[in-house]
Structure formats: C-alpha cells, structure tokens
Coordinates of N, CA and C in Angstrom, one line a residue:
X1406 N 0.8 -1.2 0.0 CA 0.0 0.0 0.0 C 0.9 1.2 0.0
X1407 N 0.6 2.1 -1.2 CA 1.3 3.1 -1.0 C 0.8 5.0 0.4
X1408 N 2.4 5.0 0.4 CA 2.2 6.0 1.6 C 1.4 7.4 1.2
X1409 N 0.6 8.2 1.8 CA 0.5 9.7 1.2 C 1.5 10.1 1.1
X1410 N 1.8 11.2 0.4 CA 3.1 12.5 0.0 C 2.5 13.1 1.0
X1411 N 3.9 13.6 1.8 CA 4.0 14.0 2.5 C 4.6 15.5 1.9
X1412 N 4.9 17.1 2.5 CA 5.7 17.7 2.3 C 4.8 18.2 0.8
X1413 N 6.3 18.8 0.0 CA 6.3 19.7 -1.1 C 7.3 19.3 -2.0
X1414 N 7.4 19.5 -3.2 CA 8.2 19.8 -4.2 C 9.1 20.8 -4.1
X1415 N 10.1 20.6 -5.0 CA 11.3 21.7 -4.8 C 10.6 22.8 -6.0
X1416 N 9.7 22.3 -6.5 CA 9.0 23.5 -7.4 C 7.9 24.0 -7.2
X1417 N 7.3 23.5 -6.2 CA 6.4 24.3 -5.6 C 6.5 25.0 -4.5
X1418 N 7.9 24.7 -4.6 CA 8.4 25.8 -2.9 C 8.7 27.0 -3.8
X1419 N 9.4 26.8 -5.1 CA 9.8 27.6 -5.3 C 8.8 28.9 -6.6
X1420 N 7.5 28.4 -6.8 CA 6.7 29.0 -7.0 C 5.8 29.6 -6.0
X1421 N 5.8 28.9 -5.0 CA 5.4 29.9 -3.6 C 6.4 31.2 -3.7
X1422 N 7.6 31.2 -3.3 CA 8.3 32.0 -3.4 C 8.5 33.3 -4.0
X1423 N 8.4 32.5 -5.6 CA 8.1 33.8 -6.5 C 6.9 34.5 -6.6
X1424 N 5.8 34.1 -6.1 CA 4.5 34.9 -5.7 C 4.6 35.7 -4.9
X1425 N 5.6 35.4 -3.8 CA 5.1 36.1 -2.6 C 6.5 37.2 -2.8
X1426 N 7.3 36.8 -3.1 CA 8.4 37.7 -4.1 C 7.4 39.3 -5.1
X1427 N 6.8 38.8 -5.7 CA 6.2 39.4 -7.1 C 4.9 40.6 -5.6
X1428 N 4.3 39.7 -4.3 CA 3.3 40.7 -3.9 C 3.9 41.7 -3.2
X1429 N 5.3 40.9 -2.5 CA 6.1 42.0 -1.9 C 6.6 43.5 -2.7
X1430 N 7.1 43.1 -3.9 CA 7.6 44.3 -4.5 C 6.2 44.9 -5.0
X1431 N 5.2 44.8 -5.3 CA 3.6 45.6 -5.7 C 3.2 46.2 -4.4
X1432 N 3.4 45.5 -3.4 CA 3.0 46.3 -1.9 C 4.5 47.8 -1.3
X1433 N 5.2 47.1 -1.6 CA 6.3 48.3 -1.5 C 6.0 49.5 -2.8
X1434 N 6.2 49.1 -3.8 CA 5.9 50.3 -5.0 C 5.1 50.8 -4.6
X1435 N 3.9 50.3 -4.5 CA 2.2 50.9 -3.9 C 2.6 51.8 -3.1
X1436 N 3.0 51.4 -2.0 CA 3.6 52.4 -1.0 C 4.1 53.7 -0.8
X1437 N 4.9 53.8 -2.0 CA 5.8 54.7 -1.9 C 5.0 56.3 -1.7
X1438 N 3.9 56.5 -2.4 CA 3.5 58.0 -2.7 C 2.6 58.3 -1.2
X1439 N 1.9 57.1 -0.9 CA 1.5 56.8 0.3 C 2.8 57.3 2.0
X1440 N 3.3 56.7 2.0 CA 5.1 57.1 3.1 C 5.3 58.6 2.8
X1441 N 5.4 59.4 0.9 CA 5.7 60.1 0.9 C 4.7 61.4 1.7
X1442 N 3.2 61.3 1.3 CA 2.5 61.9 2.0 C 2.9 61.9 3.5
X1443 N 2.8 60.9 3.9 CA 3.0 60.8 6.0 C 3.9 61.4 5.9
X1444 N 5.3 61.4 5.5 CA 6.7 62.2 5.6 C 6.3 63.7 5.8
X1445 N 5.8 64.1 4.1 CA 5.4 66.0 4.1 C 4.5 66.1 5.3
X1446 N 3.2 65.2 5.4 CA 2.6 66.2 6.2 C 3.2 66.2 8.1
X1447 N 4.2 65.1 8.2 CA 4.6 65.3 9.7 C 5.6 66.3 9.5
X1448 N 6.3 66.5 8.6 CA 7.3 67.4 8.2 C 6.7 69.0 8.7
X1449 N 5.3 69.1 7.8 CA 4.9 70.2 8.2 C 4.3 70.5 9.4
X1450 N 3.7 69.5 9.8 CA 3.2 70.1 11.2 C 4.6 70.1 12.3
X1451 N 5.6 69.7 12.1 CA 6.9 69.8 13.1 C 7.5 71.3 12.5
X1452 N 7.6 72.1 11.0 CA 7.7 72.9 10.9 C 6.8 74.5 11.1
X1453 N 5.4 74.1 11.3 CA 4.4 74.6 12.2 C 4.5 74.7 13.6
X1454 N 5.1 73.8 14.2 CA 5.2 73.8 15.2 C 6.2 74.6 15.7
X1455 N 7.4 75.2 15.2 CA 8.8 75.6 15.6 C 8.4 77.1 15.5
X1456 N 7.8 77.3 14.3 CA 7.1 79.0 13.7 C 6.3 79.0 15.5
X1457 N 5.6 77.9 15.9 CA 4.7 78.8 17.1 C 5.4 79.0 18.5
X1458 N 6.5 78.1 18.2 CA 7.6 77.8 19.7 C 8.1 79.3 19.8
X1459 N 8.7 79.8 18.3 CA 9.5 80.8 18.1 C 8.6 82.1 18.7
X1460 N 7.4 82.1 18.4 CA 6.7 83.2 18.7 C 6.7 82.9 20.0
X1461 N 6.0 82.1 20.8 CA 5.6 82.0 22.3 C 6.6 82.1 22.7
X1462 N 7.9 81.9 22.7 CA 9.4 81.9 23.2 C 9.2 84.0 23.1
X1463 N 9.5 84.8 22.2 CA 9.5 85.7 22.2 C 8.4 86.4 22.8
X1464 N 7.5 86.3 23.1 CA 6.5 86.4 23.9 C 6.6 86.3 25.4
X1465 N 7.2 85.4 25.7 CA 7.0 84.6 27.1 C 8.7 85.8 27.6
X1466 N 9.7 85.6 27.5 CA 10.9 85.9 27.1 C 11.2 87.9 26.8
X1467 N 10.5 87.9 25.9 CA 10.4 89.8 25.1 C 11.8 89.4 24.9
X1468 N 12.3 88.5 24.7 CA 13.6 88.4 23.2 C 13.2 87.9 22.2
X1469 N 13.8 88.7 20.9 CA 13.5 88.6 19.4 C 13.5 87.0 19.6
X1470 N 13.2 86.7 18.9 CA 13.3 84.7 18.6 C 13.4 84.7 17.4
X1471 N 14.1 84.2 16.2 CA 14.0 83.9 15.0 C 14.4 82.7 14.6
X1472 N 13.6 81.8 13.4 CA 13.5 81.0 13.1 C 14.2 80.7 11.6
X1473 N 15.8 80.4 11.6 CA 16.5 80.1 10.3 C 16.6 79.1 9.6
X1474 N 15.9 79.2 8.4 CA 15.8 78.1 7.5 C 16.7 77.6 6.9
X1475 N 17.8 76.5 6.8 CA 18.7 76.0 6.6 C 18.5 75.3 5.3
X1476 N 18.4 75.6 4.1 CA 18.0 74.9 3.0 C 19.0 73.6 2.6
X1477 N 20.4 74.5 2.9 CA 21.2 73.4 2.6 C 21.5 72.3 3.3
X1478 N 21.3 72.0 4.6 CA 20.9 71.3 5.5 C 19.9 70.7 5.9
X1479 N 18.6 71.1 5.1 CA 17.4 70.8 5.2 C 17.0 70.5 6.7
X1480 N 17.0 71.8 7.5 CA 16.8 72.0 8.9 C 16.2 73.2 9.4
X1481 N 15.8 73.5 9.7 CA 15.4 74.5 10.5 C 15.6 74.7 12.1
X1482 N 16.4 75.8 12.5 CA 16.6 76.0 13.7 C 16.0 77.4 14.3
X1483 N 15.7 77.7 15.5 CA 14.8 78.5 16.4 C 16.3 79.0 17.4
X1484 N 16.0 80.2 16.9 CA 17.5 81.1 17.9 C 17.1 82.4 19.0
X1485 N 17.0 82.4 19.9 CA 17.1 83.4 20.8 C 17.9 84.2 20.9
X1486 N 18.6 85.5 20.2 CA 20.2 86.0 20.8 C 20.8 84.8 20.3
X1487 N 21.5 84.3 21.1 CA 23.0 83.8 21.2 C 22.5 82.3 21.5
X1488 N 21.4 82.0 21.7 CA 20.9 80.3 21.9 C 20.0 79.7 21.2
X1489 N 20.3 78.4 21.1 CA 19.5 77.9 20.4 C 18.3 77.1 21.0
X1490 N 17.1 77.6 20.8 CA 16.0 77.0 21.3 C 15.6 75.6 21.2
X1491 N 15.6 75.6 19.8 CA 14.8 73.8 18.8 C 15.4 73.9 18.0
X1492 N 15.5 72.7 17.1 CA 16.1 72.3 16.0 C 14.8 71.3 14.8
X1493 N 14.6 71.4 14.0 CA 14.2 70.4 13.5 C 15.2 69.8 11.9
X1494 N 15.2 68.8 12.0 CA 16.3 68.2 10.8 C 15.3 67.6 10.0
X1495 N 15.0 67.7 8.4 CA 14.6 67.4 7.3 C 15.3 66.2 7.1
X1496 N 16.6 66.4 7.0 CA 17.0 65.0 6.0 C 17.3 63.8 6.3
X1497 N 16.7 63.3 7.4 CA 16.4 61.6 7.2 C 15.6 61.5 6.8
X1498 N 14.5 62.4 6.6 CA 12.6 62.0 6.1 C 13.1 62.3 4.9
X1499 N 14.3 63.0 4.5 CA 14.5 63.4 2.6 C 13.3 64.1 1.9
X1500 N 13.3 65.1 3.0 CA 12.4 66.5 3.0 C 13.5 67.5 2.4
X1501 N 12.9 67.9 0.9 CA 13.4 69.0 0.5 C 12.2 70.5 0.9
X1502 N 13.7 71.4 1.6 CA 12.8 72.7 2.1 C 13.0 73.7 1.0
X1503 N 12.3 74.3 0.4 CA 12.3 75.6 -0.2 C 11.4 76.7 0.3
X1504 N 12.0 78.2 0.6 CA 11.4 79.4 0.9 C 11.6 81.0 0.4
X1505 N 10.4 81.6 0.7 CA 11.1 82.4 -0.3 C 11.8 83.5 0.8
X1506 N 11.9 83.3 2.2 CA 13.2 84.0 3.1 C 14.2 83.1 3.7
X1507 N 14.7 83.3 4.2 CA 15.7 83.1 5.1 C 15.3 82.5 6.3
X1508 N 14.6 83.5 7.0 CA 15.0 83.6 7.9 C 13.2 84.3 8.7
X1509 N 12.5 84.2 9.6 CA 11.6 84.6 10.0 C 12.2 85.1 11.7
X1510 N 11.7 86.9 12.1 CA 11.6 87.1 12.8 C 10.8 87.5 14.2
X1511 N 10.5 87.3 15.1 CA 9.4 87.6 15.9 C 10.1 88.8 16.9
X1512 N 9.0 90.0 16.9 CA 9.7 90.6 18.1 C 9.0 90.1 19.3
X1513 N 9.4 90.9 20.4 CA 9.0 90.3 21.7 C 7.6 90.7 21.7
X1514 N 7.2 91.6 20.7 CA 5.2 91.9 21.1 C 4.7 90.4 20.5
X1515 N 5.6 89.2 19.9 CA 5.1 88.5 18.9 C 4.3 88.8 17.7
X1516 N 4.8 89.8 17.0 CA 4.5 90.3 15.9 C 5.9 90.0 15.0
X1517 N 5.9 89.3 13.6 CA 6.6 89.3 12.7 C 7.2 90.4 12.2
X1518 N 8.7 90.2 12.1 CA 9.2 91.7 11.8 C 9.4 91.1 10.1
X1519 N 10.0 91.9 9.2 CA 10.3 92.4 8.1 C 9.1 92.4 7.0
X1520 N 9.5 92.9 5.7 CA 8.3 93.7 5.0 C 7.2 92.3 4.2
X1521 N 7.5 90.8 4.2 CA 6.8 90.2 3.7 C 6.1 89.1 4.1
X1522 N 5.5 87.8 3.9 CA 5.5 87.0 4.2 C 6.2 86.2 4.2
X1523 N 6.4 84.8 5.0 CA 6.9 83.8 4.2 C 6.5 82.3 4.1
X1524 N 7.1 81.2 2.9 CA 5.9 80.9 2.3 C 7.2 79.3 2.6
X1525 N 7.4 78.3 3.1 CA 7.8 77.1 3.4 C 6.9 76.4 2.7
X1526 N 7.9 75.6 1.3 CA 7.6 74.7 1.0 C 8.2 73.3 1.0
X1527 N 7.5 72.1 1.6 CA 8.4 71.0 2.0 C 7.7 69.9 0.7
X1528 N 8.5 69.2 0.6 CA 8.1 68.6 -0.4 C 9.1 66.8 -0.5
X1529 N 8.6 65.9 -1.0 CA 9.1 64.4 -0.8 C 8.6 63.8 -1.9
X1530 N 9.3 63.6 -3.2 CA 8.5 62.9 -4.4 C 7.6 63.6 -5.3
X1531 N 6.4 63.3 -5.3 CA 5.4 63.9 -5.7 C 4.5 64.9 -5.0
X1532 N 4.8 64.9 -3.3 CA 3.7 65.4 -2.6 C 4.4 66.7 -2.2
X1533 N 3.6 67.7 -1.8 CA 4.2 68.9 -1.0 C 3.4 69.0 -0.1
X1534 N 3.9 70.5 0.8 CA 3.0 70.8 1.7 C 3.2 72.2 2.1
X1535 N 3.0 73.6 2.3 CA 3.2 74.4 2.6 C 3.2 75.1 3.6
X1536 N 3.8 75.5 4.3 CA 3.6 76.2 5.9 C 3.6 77.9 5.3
X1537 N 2.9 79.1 5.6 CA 2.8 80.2 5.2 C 2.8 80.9 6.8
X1538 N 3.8 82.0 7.0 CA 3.5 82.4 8.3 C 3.9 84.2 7.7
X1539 N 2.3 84.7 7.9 CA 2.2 86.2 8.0 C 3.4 87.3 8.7
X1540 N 2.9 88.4 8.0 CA 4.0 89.5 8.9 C 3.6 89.9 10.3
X1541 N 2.3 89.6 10.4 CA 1.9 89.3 11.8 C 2.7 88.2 12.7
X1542 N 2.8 87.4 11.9 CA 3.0 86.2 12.9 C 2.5 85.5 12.6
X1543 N 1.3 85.1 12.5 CA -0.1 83.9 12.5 C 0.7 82.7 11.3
X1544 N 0.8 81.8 11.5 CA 1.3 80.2 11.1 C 0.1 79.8 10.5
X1545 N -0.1 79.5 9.2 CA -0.6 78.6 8.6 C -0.7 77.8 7.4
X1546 N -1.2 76.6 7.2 CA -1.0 75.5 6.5 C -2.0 75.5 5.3
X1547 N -1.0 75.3 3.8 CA -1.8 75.7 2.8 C -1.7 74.0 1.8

C-alpha cells in the first residue's frame, strides 16, 4: 500500500516564493506615494510647530526669537540672541525645504518683523506641503 506525500516539491516551494516575491515588490511600489505623503505632512506640522515655539518663546521671554531656514541642510533652527531654542532636521525624512526668506523674525510683542510673508515649501517625491507664516506672525498650513 502506498504511503500519502507528505511535504512539497522543490517547485512548488519555489513558485510559492516567486509569488510572494512578485506581492512584496507591488505592496512596497504601492507604497511609496503613500510614506511620501505621511513624511510632508509630519514634516509640516513639526515645521508649524517651531514657527509657534519661536513666537511664544518671544512672547514669554520679550527676546526677538527667529526661526532660520537652513536649506542646505534641510533643517530648521529656532534662535534666541546667542541660543538655540529647537532644531528640526529634514533630511532623514528626505524633506526638500524651499522658501522664499531666510530667515523669519518675531519681536517680543510677537509680531513678525520684516516687509513680507513667508511661504515654506516642503516637499518628498510627488507630494508637498506648505507652511505660510504672516507679517503678523499667524502660522498657517496651505
């Protein structure tokens, strides 16, 4: 009497394989614009966040606070005088920053000093995201 087969083929292990090969790379591709999104938009709300540190820091404080956009570094740092408040770093998320200043200042009334707005655009692939902070001051997400 013969026995059941037990087990698998060496070719059916290895067409398992290539299936589950073939759903892996479709689920990662899929992915990608999806991760890009989560990236920009934590990106932006962490560079939202620094714009409101910098104000309430000059506020709380009545020292100027200004918030310098580091393009080439893709970072943004928050300075008091001579100290540095916060930091946030872009480039492990491989957040490209573009703006159209430098550099954003708050005086101590928390009102934005110089003549314009400015306009943070963060961006990862296909997706962006914009942070806009008035000559007032006021932070907001476009």
């Amino acid at each position: 009497m013969p026995h059941p087969r037990r087990g698998s083929t060496t070719i059916e292990q290895l067409l398992t394989l290539t299936l589950l090969a073939i759903l892996a790379t479709i689920t990662i591709l899929g992915s990608g614009p999806l991760l890009d999104a989560a990236a920009v938009e934590t990106g932006a709300r962490e560079a939202a966040s620094l714009f409101a540190l910098a104000r309430d820091n000059a506020l709380a404080t009545g020292t100027p606070t200004a918030v310098r956009i580091d393009r080439a570094r893709h970072r943004l740092v928050v300075h008091a005088g001579a100290d540095t408040v916060a930091a946030a770093l872009f480039a492990p998320s491989h957040i490209r920053l573009t703006s159209t200043r430098d550099s954003m200042t708050y005086a101590a009334s928390g009102l934005g000093t110089g003549a314009a707005n400015l306009r943070l655009v963060l961006s990862r692939g296909h997706r962006s995201d914009t942070v806009v902070v008035s000559r007032l001051g006021r932070v907001s997400r476009q």
